[in-house]
JSON list of C-alpha atoms in Angstrom, two decimals:
[
{"chain": "A", "resi": 1, "resn": "GLY", "atom": "CA", "xyz": [85.30, 96.72, 120.10]},
{"chain": "A", "resi": 2, "resn": "ALA", "atom": "CA", "xyz": [83.76, 94.70, 117.31]},
{"chain": "A", "resi": 3, "resn": "GLY", "atom": "CA", "xyz": [86.25, 95.73, 114.66]},
{"chain": "A", "resi": 4, "resn": "VAL", "atom": "CA", "xyz": [89.56, 97.45, 114.11]},
{"chain": "A", "resi": 5, "resn": "SER", "atom": "CA", "xyz": [89.18, 101.15, 114.76]},
{"chain": "A", "resi": 6, "resn": "GLN", "atom": "CA", "xyz": [91.43, 103.77, 113.18]},
{"chain": "A", "resi": 7, "resn": "SER", "atom": "CA", "xyz": [91.59, 107.49, 113.79]},
{"chain": "A", "resi": 8, "resn": "PRO", "atom": "CA", "xyz": [91.45, 109.98, 112.32]},
{"chain": "A", "resi": 9, "resn": "SER", "atom": "CA", "xyz": [89.65, 108.78, 109.20]},
{"chain": "A", "resi": 10, "resn": "ASN", "atom": "CA", "xyz": [91.06, 111.71, 107.24]},
{"chain": "A", "resi": 11, "resn": "LYS", "atom": "CA", "xyz": [94.05, 113.91, 107.88]},
{"chain": "A", "resi": 12, "resn": "VAL", "atom": "CA", "xyz": [95.34, 116.82, 105.84]},
{"chain": "A", "resi": 13, "resn": "THR", "atom": "CA", "xyz": [98.70, 118.15, 106.93]},
{"chain": "A", "resi": 14, "resn": "GLU", "atom": "CA", "xyz": [101.27, 120.57, 105.67]},
{"chain": "A", "resi": 15, "resn": "LYS", "atom": "CA", "xyz": [104.56, 119.30, 104.32]},
{"chain": "A", "resi": 16, "resn": "GLY", "atom": "CA", "xyz": [107.14, 119.14, 107.10]},
{"chain": "A", "resi": 17, "resn": "LYS", "atom": "CA", "xyz": [104.67, 118.60, 109.93]},
{"chain": "A", "resi": 18, "resn": "ASP", "atom": "CA", "xyz": [104.50, 115.46, 112.07]},
{"chain": "A", "resi": 19, "resn": "VAL", "atom": "CA", "xyz": [101.40, 113.26, 112.16]},
{"chain": "A", "resi": 20, "resn": "GLU", "atom": "CA", "xyz": [100.19, 110.47, 114.43]},
{"chain": "A", "resi": 21, "resn": "LEU", "atom": "CA", "xyz": [97.80, 107.78, 113.27]},
{"chain": "A", "resi": 22, "resn": "ARG", "atom": "CA", "xyz": [96.07, 105.57, 115.78]},
{"chain": "A", "resi": 23, "resn": "CYS", "atom": "CA", "xyz": [94.89, 101.97, 115.60]},
{"chain": "A", "resi": 24, "resn": "ASP", "atom": "CA", "xyz": [92.73, 100.16, 118.13]},
{"chain": "A", "resi": 25, "resn": "PRO", "atom": "CA", "xyz": [92.77, 96.43, 117.27]},
{"chain": "A", "resi": 26, "resn": "ILE", "atom": "CA", "xyz": [90.16, 93.82, 118.03]},
{"chain": "A", "resi": 27, "resn": "SER", "atom": "CA", "xyz": [90.32, 92.84, 121.69]},
{"chain": "A", "resi": 28, "resn": "GLY", "atom": "CA", "xyz": [92.36, 89.68, 122.17]},
{"chain": "A", "resi": 29, "resn": "HIS", "atom": "CA", "xyz": [94.15, 89.90, 118.84]},
{"chain": "A", "resi": 30, "resn": "THR", "atom": "CA", "xyz": [97.84, 89.49, 119.51]},
{"chain": "A", "resi": 31, "resn": "ALA", "atom": "CA", "xyz": [99.11, 90.48, 116.06]},
{"chain": "A", "resi": 32, "resn": "LEU", "atom": "CA", "xyz": [98.88, 93.98, 114.63]},
{"chain": "A", "resi": 33, "resn": "TYR", "atom": "CA", "xyz": [99.96, 95.20, 111.19]},
{"chain": "A", "resi": 34, "resn": "TRP", "atom": "CA", "xyz": [100.29, 98.51, 109.41]},
{"chain": "A", "resi": 35, "resn": "TYR", "atom": "CA", "xyz": [100.01, 98.75, 105.63]},
{"chain": "A", "resi": 36, "resn": "ARG", "atom": "CA", "xyz": [99.70, 101.71, 103.32]},
{"chain": "A", "resi": 37, "resn": "GLN", "atom": "CA", "xyz": [98.05, 102.07, 99.95]},
{"chain": "A", "resi": 38, "resn": "ARG", "atom": "CA", "xyz": [99.17, 104.75, 97.59]},
{"chain": "A", "resi": 39, "resn": "LEU", "atom": "CA", "xyz": [96.85, 105.82, 94.81]},
{"chain": "A", "resi": 40, "resn": "GLY", "atom": "CA", "xyz": [96.43, 103.07, 92.21]},
{"chain": "A", "resi": 41, "resn": "GLN", "atom": "CA", "xyz": [98.74, 100.68, 94.00]},
{"chain": "A", "resi": 42, "resn": "GLY", "atom": "CA", "xyz": [98.42, 97.62, 96.17]},
{"chain": "A", "resi": 43, "resn": "LEU", "atom": "CA", "xyz": [98.81, 97.50, 99.91]},
{"chain": "A", "resi": 44, "resn": "GLU", "atom": "CA", "xyz": [102.40, 97.86, 101.05]},
{"chain": "A", "resi": 45, "resn": "PHE", "atom": "CA", "xyz": [103.56, 96.21, 104.30]},
{"chain": "A", "resi": 46, "resn": "LEU", "atom": "CA", "xyz": [105.02, 98.63, 106.85]},
{"chain": "A", "resi": 47, "resn": "ILE", "atom": "CA", "xyz": [105.34, 96.96, 110.26]},
{"chain": "A", "resi": 48, "resn": "TYR", "atom": "CA", "xyz": [104.18, 93.95, 112.28]},
{"chain": "A", "resi": 49, "resn": "PHE", "atom": "CA", "xyz": [103.76, 93.52, 116.03]},
{"chain": "A", "resi": 50, "resn": "GLN", "atom": "CA", "xyz": [103.21, 90.17, 117.69]},
{"chain": "A", "resi": 51, "resn": "GLY", "atom": "CA", "xyz": [102.78, 89.99, 121.44]},
{"chain": "A", "resi": 52, "resn": "ASN", "atom": "CA", "xyz": [105.97, 90.90, 123.27]},
{"chain": "A", "resi": 53, "resn": "SER", "atom": "CA", "xyz": [108.26, 89.97, 120.38]},
{"chain": "A", "resi": 54, "resn": "ALA", "atom": "CA", "xyz": [110.42, 92.54, 118.64]},
{"chain": "A", "resi": 55, "resn": "PRO", "atom": "CA", "xyz": [108.41, 94.09, 115.80]},
{"chain": "A", "resi": 56, "resn": "ASP", "atom": "CA", "xyz": [109.27, 93.51, 112.15]},
{"chain": "A", "resi": 57, "resn": "LYS", "atom": "CA", "xyz": [109.96, 97.04, 110.93]},
{"chain": "A", "resi": 58, "resn": "SER", "atom": "CA", "xyz": [111.39, 95.98, 107.58]},
{"chain": "A", "resi": 59, "resn": "GLY", "atom": "CA", "xyz": [108.65, 97.73, 105.58]},
{"chain": "A", "resi": 60, "resn": "LEU", "atom": "CA", "xyz": [109.06, 101.20, 107.05]},
{"chain": "A", "resi": 61, "resn": "PRO", "atom": "CA", "xyz": [110.17, 103.35, 104.09]},
{"chain": "A", "resi": 62, "resn": "SER", "atom": "CA", "xyz": [112.44, 105.73, 105.99]},
{"chain": "A", "resi": 63, "resn": "ASP", "atom": "CA", "xyz": [113.56, 106.71, 109.47]},
{"chain": "A", "resi": 64, "resn": "ARG", "atom": "CA", "xyz": [110.84, 109.37, 109.46]},
{"chain": "A", "resi": 65, "resn": "PHE", "atom": "CA", "xyz": [108.40, 106.54, 110.10]},
{"chain": "A", "resi": 66, "resn": "SER", "atom": "CA", "xyz": [108.03, 104.88, 113.48]},
{"chain": "A", "resi": 67, "resn": "ALA", "atom": "CA", "xyz": [105.38, 102.87, 115.27]},
{"chain": "A", "resi": 68, "resn": "GLU", "atom": "CA", "xyz": [104.74, 101.62, 118.73]},
{"chain": "A", "resi": 69, "resn": "ARG", "atom": "CA", "xyz": [102.24, 99.39, 120.39]},
{"chain": "A", "resi": 70, "resn": "THR", "atom": "CA", "xyz": [101.49, 100.08, 124.01]},
{"chain": "A", "resi": 71, "resn": "GLY", "atom": "CA", "xyz": [100.40, 97.33, 126.37]},
{"chain": "A", "resi": 72, "resn": "GLY", "atom": "CA", "xyz": [99.93, 94.92, 123.51]},
{"chain": "A", "resi": 73, "resn": "SER", "atom": "CA", "xyz": [96.87, 96.80, 122.32]},
{"chain": "A", "resi": 74, "resn": "VAL", "atom": "CA", "xyz": [96.66, 100.28, 120.78]},
{"chain": "A", "resi": 75, "resn": "SER", "atom": "CA", "xyz": [99.24, 101.20, 118.17]},
{"chain": "A", "resi": 76, "resn": "THR", "atom": "CA", "xyz": [100.41, 104.57, 116.92]},
{"chain": "A", "resi": 77, "resn": "LEU", "atom": "CA", "xyz": [102.14, 105.17, 113.60]},
{"chain": "A", "resi": 78, "resn": "THR", "atom": "CA", "xyz": [104.12, 108.40, 113.56]},
{"chain": "A", "resi": 79, "resn": "ILE", "atom": "CA", "xyz": [105.40, 110.12, 110.46]},
{"chain": "A", "resi": 80, "resn": "GLN", "atom": "CA", "xyz": [107.84, 112.95, 111.08]},
{"chain": "A", "resi": 81, "resn": "ARG", "atom": "CA", "xyz": [108.52, 115.81, 108.68]},
{"chain": "A", "resi": 82, "resn": "THR", "atom": "CA", "xyz": [105.86, 114.61, 106.27]},
{"chain": "A", "resi": 83, "resn": "GLN", "atom": "CA", "xyz": [106.51, 114.71, 102.53]},
{"chain": "A", "resi": 84, "resn": "GLN", "atom": "CA", "xyz": [104.03, 114.71, 99.66]},
{"chain": "A", "resi": 85, "resn": "GLU", "atom": "CA", "xyz": [104.96, 111.13, 98.77]},
{"chain": "A", "resi": 86, "resn": "ASP", "atom": "CA", "xyz": [103.64, 110.08, 102.19]},
{"chain": "A", "resi": 87, "resn": "SER", "atom": "CA", "xyz": [100.11, 110.80, 100.96]},
{"chain": "A", "resi": 88, "resn": "ALA", "atom": "CA", "xyz": [98.28, 107.48, 101.07]},
{"chain": "A", "resi": 89, "resn": "VAL", "atom": "CA", "xyz": [95.66, 105.49, 102.93]},
{"chain": "A", "resi": 90, "resn": "TYR", "atom": "CA", "xyz": [97.23, 103.94, 106.01]},
{"chain": "A", "resi": 91, "resn": "LEU", "atom": "CA", "xyz": [95.55, 100.68, 106.99]},
{"chain": "A", "resi": 92, "resn": "CYS", "atom": "CA", "xyz": [95.84, 98.84, 110.25]},
{"chain": "A", "resi": 93, "resn": "ALA", "atom": "CA", "xyz": [94.91, 95.19, 110.68]},
{"chain": "A", "resi": 94, "resn": "SER", "atom": "CA", "xyz": [94.89, 92.73, 113.54]},
{"chain": "A", "resi": 95, "resn": "SER", "atom": "CA", "xyz": [94.70, 88.97, 113.79]},
{"chain": "A", "resi": 96, "resn": "LEU", "atom": "CA", "xyz": [94.34, 86.33, 116.45]},
{"chain": "A", "resi": 97, "resn": "GLY", "atom": "CA", "xyz": [97.66, 84.71, 115.69]},
{"chain": "A", "resi": 98, "resn": "GLY", "atom": "CA", "xyz": [100.81, 85.54, 113.86]},
{"chain": "A", "resi": 99, "resn": "THR", "atom": "CA", "xyz": [100.14, 83.89, 110.53]},
{"chain": "A", "resi": 100, "resn": "VAL", "atom": "CA", "xyz": [97.90, 84.94, 107.68]},
{"chain": "A", "resi": 101, "resn": "ASN", "atom": "CA", "xyz": [95.98, 81.68, 108.04]},
{"chain": "A", "resi": 102, "resn": "TYR", "atom": "CA", "xyz": [94.19, 83.26, 110.97]},
{"chain": "A", "resi": 103, "resn": "GLY", "atom": "CA", "xyz": [92.97, 86.00, 108.67]},
{"chain": "A", "resi": 104, "resn": "TYR", "atom": "CA", "xyz": [93.55, 89.69, 109.04]},
{"chain": "A", "resi": 105, "resn": "THR", "atom": "CA", "xyz": [90.77, 92.10, 109.95]},
{"chain": "A", "resi": 106, "resn": "PHE", "atom": "CA", "xyz": [91.45, 95.53, 108.52]},
{"chain": "A", "resi": 107, "resn": "GLY", "atom": "CA", "xyz": [90.28, 98.88, 109.78]},
{"chain": "A", "resi": 108, "resn": "SER", "atom": "CA", "xyz": [88.81, 101.46, 107.42]},
{"chain": "A", "resi": 109, "resn": "GLY", "atom": "CA", "xyz": [92.09, 103.32, 107.20]},
{"chain": "A", "resi": 110, "resn": "THR", "atom": "CA", "xyz": [93.33, 106.86, 107.62]},
{"chain": "A", "resi": 111, "resn": "ARG", "atom": "CA", "xyz": [93.56, 108.87, 104.42]},
{"chain": "A", "resi": 112, "resn": "LEU", "atom": "CA", "xyz": [96.59, 111.12, 104.78]},
{"chain": "A", "resi": 113, "resn": "THR", "atom": "CA", "xyz": [97.03, 114.04, 102.42]},
{"chain": "A", "resi": 114, "resn": "VAL", "atom": "CA", "xyz": [100.24, 116.07, 102.61]},
{"chain": "A", "resi": 115, "resn": "VAL", "atom": "CA", "xyz": [99.92, 119.47, 100.97]},
{"chain": "B", "resi": 1, "resn": "ASP", "atom": "CA", "xyz": [109.95, 94.62, 91.92]},
{"chain": "B", "resi": 2, "resn": "GLN", "atom": "CA", "xyz": [106.31, 93.52, 92.02]},
{"chain": "B", "resi": 3, "resn": "GLN", "atom": "CA", "xyz": [106.08, 90.00, 93.34]},
{"chain": "B", "resi": 4, "resn": "VAL", "atom": "CA", "xyz": [102.29, 89.85, 92.95]},
{"chain": "B", "resi": 5, "resn": "LYS", "atom": "CA", "xyz": [100.77, 91.27, 89.78]},
{"chain": "B", "resi": 6, "resn": "GLN", "atom": "CA", "xyz": [97.23, 91.94, 88.78]},
{"chain": "B", "resi": 7, "resn": "ASN", "atom": "CA", "xyz": [97.54, 93.05, 85.19]},
{"chain": "B", "resi": 8, "resn": "SER", "atom": "CA", "xyz": [93.91, 94.02, 84.65]},
{"chain": "B", "resi": 9, "resn": "PRO", "atom": "CA", "xyz": [93.08, 97.24, 86.49]},
{"chain": "B", "resi": 10, "resn": "SER", "atom": "CA", "xyz": [89.39, 96.86, 85.72]},
{"chain": "B", "resi": 11, "resn": "LEU", "atom": "CA", "xyz": [86.78, 94.36, 84.59]},
{"chain": "B", "resi": 12, "resn": "SER", "atom": "CA", "xyz": [83.13, 94.83, 83.61]},
{"chain": "B", "resi": 13, "resn": "VAL", "atom": "CA", "xyz": [80.71, 91.89, 83.63]},
{"chain": "B", "resi": 14, "resn": "GLN", "atom": "CA", "xyz": [76.98, 91.48, 83.13]},
{"chain": "B", "resi": 15, "resn": "GLU", "atom": "CA", "xyz": [74.96, 90.39, 86.14]},
{"chain": "B", "resi": 16, "resn": "GLY", "atom": "CA", "xyz": [74.54, 86.60, 86.19]},
{"chain": "B", "resi": 17, "resn": "ARG", "atom": "CA", "xyz": [77.66, 85.95, 84.15]},
{"chain": "B", "resi": 18, "resn": "ILE", "atom": "CA", "xyz": [81.02, 84.69, 85.40]},
{"chain": "B", "resi": 19, "resn": "SER", "atom": "CA", "xyz": [83.70, 87.10, 86.60]},
{"chain": "B", "resi": 20, "resn": "ILE", "atom": "CA", "xyz": [87.30, 85.90, 86.33]},
{"chain": "B", "resi": 21, "resn": "LEU", "atom": "CA", "xyz": [90.00, 87.88, 88.08]},
{"chain": "B", "resi": 22, "resn": "ASN", "atom": "CA", "xyz": [93.61, 86.94, 87.47]},
{"chain": "B", "resi": 23, "resn": "CYS", "atom": "CA", "xyz": [96.80, 87.19, 89.47]},
{"chain": "B", "resi": 24, "resn": "ASP", "atom": "CA", "xyz": [100.40, 86.24, 88.73]},
{"chain": "B", "resi": 25, "resn": "TYR", "atom": "CA", "xyz": [103.29, 85.91, 91.16]},
{"chain": "B", "resi": 26, "resn": "THR", "atom": "CA", "xyz": [107.03, 85.55, 90.86]},
{"chain": "B", "resi": 27, "resn": "ASN", "atom": "CA", "xyz": [108.20, 84.30, 94.25]},
{"chain": "B", "resi": 28, "resn": "SER", "atom": "CA", "xyz": [108.38, 80.50, 94.41]},
{"chain": "B", "resi": 29, "resn": "MET", "atom": "CA", "xyz": [108.48, 80.74, 98.23]},
{"chain": "B", "resi": 30, "resn": "PHE", "atom": "CA", "xyz": [104.84, 81.83, 98.34]},
{"chain": "B", "resi": 31, "resn": "ASP", "atom": "CA", "xyz": [102.76, 79.04, 99.85]},
{"chain": "B", "resi": 32, "resn": "TYR", "atom": "CA", "xyz": [99.49, 80.71, 100.79]},
{"chain": "B", "resi": 33, "resn": "PHE", "atom": "CA", "xyz": [97.28, 82.92, 98.67]},
{"chain": "B", "resi": 34, "resn": "LEU", "atom": "CA", "xyz": [94.30, 85.06, 99.53]},
{"chain": "B", "resi": 35, "resn": "TRP", "atom": "CA", "xyz": [91.74, 87.27, 97.86]},
{"chain": "B", "resi": 36, "resn": "TYR", "atom": "CA", "xyz": [90.43, 90.38, 99.53]},
{"chain": "B", "resi": 37, "resn": "LYS", "atom": "CA", "xyz": [87.54, 92.57, 98.49]},
{"chain": "B", "resi": 38, "resn": "LYS", "atom": "CA", "xyz": [87.45, 96.29, 99.13]},
{"chain": "B", "resi": 39, "resn": "TYR", "atom": "CA", "xyz": [84.58, 98.75, 98.96]},
{"chain": "B", "resi": 40, "resn": "PRO", "atom": "CA", "xyz": [85.27, 102.52, 98.86]},
{"chain": "B", "resi": 41, "resn": "ALA", "atom": "CA", "xyz": [86.14, 104.05, 102.24]},
{"chain": "B", "resi": 42, "resn": "GLU", "atom": "CA", "xyz": [86.31, 100.63, 103.88]},
{"chain": "B", "resi": 43, "resn": "GLY", "atom": "CA", "xyz": [89.16, 98.31, 104.74]},
{"chain": "B", "resi": 44, "resn": "PRO", "atom": "CA", "xyz": [89.73, 95.17, 102.67]},
{"chain": "B", "resi": 45, "resn": "THR", "atom": "CA", "xyz": [87.76, 92.14, 103.79]},
{"chain": "B", "resi": 46, "resn": "PHE", "atom": "CA", "xyz": [88.90, 88.56, 103.43]},
{"chain": "B", "resi": 47, "resn": "LEU", "atom": "CA", "xyz": [87.12, 86.60, 100.73]},
{"chain": "B", "resi": 48, "resn": "ILE", "atom": "CA", "xyz": [88.79, 83.25, 100.11]},
{"chain": "B", "resi": 49, "resn": "SER", "atom": "CA", "xyz": [92.19, 81.62, 100.38]},
{"chain": "B", "resi": 50, "resn": "ILE", "atom": "CA", "xyz": [94.14, 78.65, 99.08]},
{"chain": "B", "resi": 51, "resn": "SER", "atom": "CA", "xyz": [97.19, 76.78, 100.24]},
{"chain": "B", "resi": 52, "resn": "SER", "atom": "CA", "xyz": [99.87, 75.80, 97.77]},
{"chain": "B", "resi": 53, "resn": "ILE", "atom": "CA", "xyz": [99.13, 72.11, 98.43]},
{"chain": "B", "resi": 54, "resn": "LYS", "atom": "CA", "xyz": [95.78, 72.55, 96.71]},
{"chain": "B", "resi": 55, "resn": "ASP", "atom": "CA", "xyz": [94.78, 73.65, 93.24]},
{"chain": "B", "resi": 56, "resn": "LYS", "atom": "CA", "xyz": [91.21, 74.65, 93.93]},
{"chain": "B", "resi": 57, "resn": "ASN", "atom": "CA", "xyz": [89.13, 76.00, 96.79]},
{"chain": "B", "resi": 58, "resn": "GLU", "atom": "CA", "xyz": [85.44, 76.75, 96.58]},
{"chain": "B", "resi": 59, "resn": "ASP", "atom": "CA", "xyz": [83.17, 78.77, 98.83]},
{"chain": "B", "resi": 60, "resn": "GLY", "atom": "CA", "xyz": [79.68, 79.36, 97.52]},
{"chain": "B", "resi": 61, "resn": "ARG", "atom": "CA", "xyz": [79.83, 81.55, 94.44]},
{"chain": "B", "resi": 62, "resn": "PHE", "atom": "CA", "xyz": [83.59, 82.04, 94.81]},
{"chain": "B", "resi": 63, "resn": "THR", "atom": "CA", "xyz": [86.26, 79.64, 93.59]},
{"chain": "B", "resi": 64, "resn": "VAL", "atom": "CA", "xyz": [89.99, 80.18, 93.58]},
{"chain": "B", "resi": 65, "resn": "PHE", "atom": "CA", "xyz": [92.22, 78.19, 91.26]},
{"chain": "B", "resi": 66, "resn": "LEU", "atom": "CA", "xyz": [95.98, 77.86, 91.70]},
{"chain": "B", "resi": 67, "resn": "ASN", "atom": "CA", "xyz": [98.38, 76.83, 88.94]},
{"chain": "B", "resi": 68, "resn": "LYS", "atom": "CA", "xyz": [101.76, 76.54, 90.64]},
{"chain": "B", "resi": 69, "resn": "SER", "atom": "CA", "xyz": [103.72, 75.69, 87.53]},
{"chain": "B", "resi": 70, "resn": "ALA", "atom": "CA", "xyz": [102.48, 78.87, 85.87]},
{"chain": "B", "resi": 71, "resn": "LYS", "atom": "CA", "xyz": [102.63, 80.87, 89.13]},
{"chain": "B", "resi": 72, "resn": "HIS", "atom": "CA", "xyz": [99.09, 81.96, 88.41]},
{"chain": "B", "resi": 73, "resn": "LEU", "atom": "CA", "xyz": [95.88, 82.10, 90.37]},
{"chain": "B", "resi": 74, "resn": "SER", "atom": "CA", "xyz": [92.41, 83.18, 89.49]},
{"chain": "B", "resi": 75, "resn": "LEU", "atom": "CA", "xyz": [89.20, 84.02, 91.28]},
{"chain": "B", "resi": 76, "resn": "HIS", "atom": "CA", "xyz": [85.93, 82.97, 89.69]},
{"chain": "B", "resi": 77, "resn": "ILE", "atom": "CA", "xyz": [82.65, 84.52, 90.78]},
{"chain": "B", "resi": 78, "resn": "VAL", "atom": "CA", "xyz": [79.54, 82.87, 89.43]},
{"chain": "B", "resi": 79, "resn": "PRO", "atom": "CA", "xyz": [76.92, 84.09, 89.09]},
{"chain": "B", "resi": 80, "resn": "SER", "atom": "CA", "xyz": [78.13, 87.69, 89.43]},
{"chain": "B", "resi": 81, "resn": "GLN", "atom": "CA", "xyz": [75.88, 90.10, 91.32]},
{"chain": "B", "resi": 82, "resn": "PRO", "atom": "CA", "xyz": [75.86, 93.93, 91.37]},
{"chain": "B", "resi": 83, "resn": "GLY", "atom": "CA", "xyz": [76.89, 93.78, 95.05]},
{"chain": "B", "resi": 84, "resn": "ASP", "atom": "CA", "xyz": [80.14, 92.13, 93.96]},
{"chain": "B", "resi": 85, "resn": "SER", "atom": "CA", "xyz": [81.25, 95.43, 92.42]},
{"chain": "B", "resi": 86, "resn": "ALA", "atom": "CA", "xyz": [84.40, 96.32, 94.34]},
{"chain": "B", "resi": 87, "resn": "VAL", "atom": "CA", "xyz": [88.18, 96.27, 94.09]},
{"chain": "B", "resi": 88, "resn": "TYR", "atom": "CA", "xyz": [89.65, 92.78, 94.44]},
{"chain": "B", "resi": 89, "resn": "PHE", "atom": "CA", "xyz": [93.18, 92.28, 95.73]},
{"chain": "B", "resi": 90, "resn": "CYS", "atom": "CA", "xyz": [95.23, 89.16, 95.36]},
{"chain": "B", "resi": 91, "resn": "ALA", "atom": "CA", "xyz": [97.75, 88.57, 98.17]},
{"chain": "B", "resi": 92, "resn": "ALA", "atom": "CA", "xyz": [100.40, 86.00, 98.99]},
{"chain": "B", "resi": 93, "resn": "SER", "atom": "CA", "xyz": [102.56, 84.99, 101.91]},
{"chain": "B", "resi": 94, "resn": "ALA", "atom": "CA", "xyz": [105.84, 83.09, 102.02]},
{"chain": "B", "resi": 95, "resn": "ARG", "atom": "CA", "xyz": [106.66, 80.22, 104.35]},
{"chain": "B", "resi": 96, "resn": "ASP", "atom": "CA", "xyz": [109.61, 82.13, 105.84]},
{"chain": "B", "resi": 97, "resn": "SER", "atom": "CA", "xyz": [107.48, 85.17, 106.75]},
{"chain": "B", "resi": 98, "resn": "SER", "atom": "CA", "xyz": [104.03, 83.72, 107.17]},
{"chain": "B", "resi": 99, "resn": "TYR", "atom": "CA", "xyz": [102.60, 86.81, 108.85]},
{"chain": "B", "resi": 100, "resn": "LYS", "atom": "CA", "xyz": [103.34, 89.17, 105.98]},
{"chain": "B", "resi": 101, "resn": "LEU", "atom": "CA", "xyz": [101.05, 89.60, 103.00]},
{"chain": "B", "resi": 102, "resn": "ILE", "atom": "CA", "xyz": [102.29, 90.85, 99.64]},
{"chain": "B", "resi": 103, "resn": "PHE", "atom": "CA", "xyz": [99.46, 92.44, 97.70]},
{"chain": "B", "resi": 104, "resn": "GLY", "atom": "CA", "xyz": [98.78, 93.02, 94.04]},
{"chain": "B", "resi": 105, "resn": "SER", "atom": "CA", "xyz": [97.58, 96.40, 92.82]},
{"chain": "B", "resi": 106, "resn": "GLY", "atom": "CA", "xyz": [93.95, 95.31, 92.59]},
{"chain": "B", "resi": 107, "resn": "THR", "atom": "CA", "xyz": [91.29, 94.85, 89.92]},
{"chain": "B", "resi": 108, "resn": "ARG", "atom": "CA", "xyz": [88.15, 96.96, 89.97]},
{"chain": "B", "resi": 109, "resn": "LEU", "atom": "CA", "xyz": [85.15, 94.79, 89.15]},
{"chain": "B", "resi": 110, "resn": "LEU", "atom": "CA", "xyz": [81.93, 96.33, 87.92]},
{"chain": "B", "resi": 111, "resn": "VAL", "atom": "CA", "xyz": [78.90, 94.06, 87.65]},
{"chain": "B", "resi": 112, "resn": "ARG", "atom": "CA", "xyz": [76.29, 95.67, 85.43]},
{"chain": "B", "resi": 113, "resn": "PRO", "atom": "CA", "xyz": [72.62, 95.01, 86.25]}
]
């Protein structure tokens, strides 16, 4: 597609439930990133995928968070046993190469609310 | 530990005047800096960037200045237009992890007609 597509755009879930967030990057972009933005804060790095290389998972806040990227394209971010502090906007981005000089293109995000 | 700081959460400017958004950083390994603009319910969009080998980069109405000794950068918008009203994020990357952006908390700019 023309841009980075994320779904759902909004998700309300009960504390303790699992959620899956999906990202469809720009076709041909080899690098994919997940960030999250909590209310009033900046974007926080979560995970980075580049081609067939091992992902950089150093930003995942706990082992309840995991992400995968299938076939070098679509990515899914999974949060297990959600907590209220997981409430945030989760943003996905993709880029042509693996450095910021190529520029990221962000999706519109998934707003997750844990009640 | 915030490595990129935007100390002004908001800024209000009259249309036609200059907007100056500021950003400070602490990590001396940062070598590339970017500004992103974000409208409500949209993802951030890239605005302008600067490498640490430069002290100024200009693109139309937007200019970014980098003062490495002070670990400070600023974004100048002149003349400001109502359509510039958005949240502006400063971001930086380090040479040892050039794919990862560290973001500030953003400054909400309001340009009054």
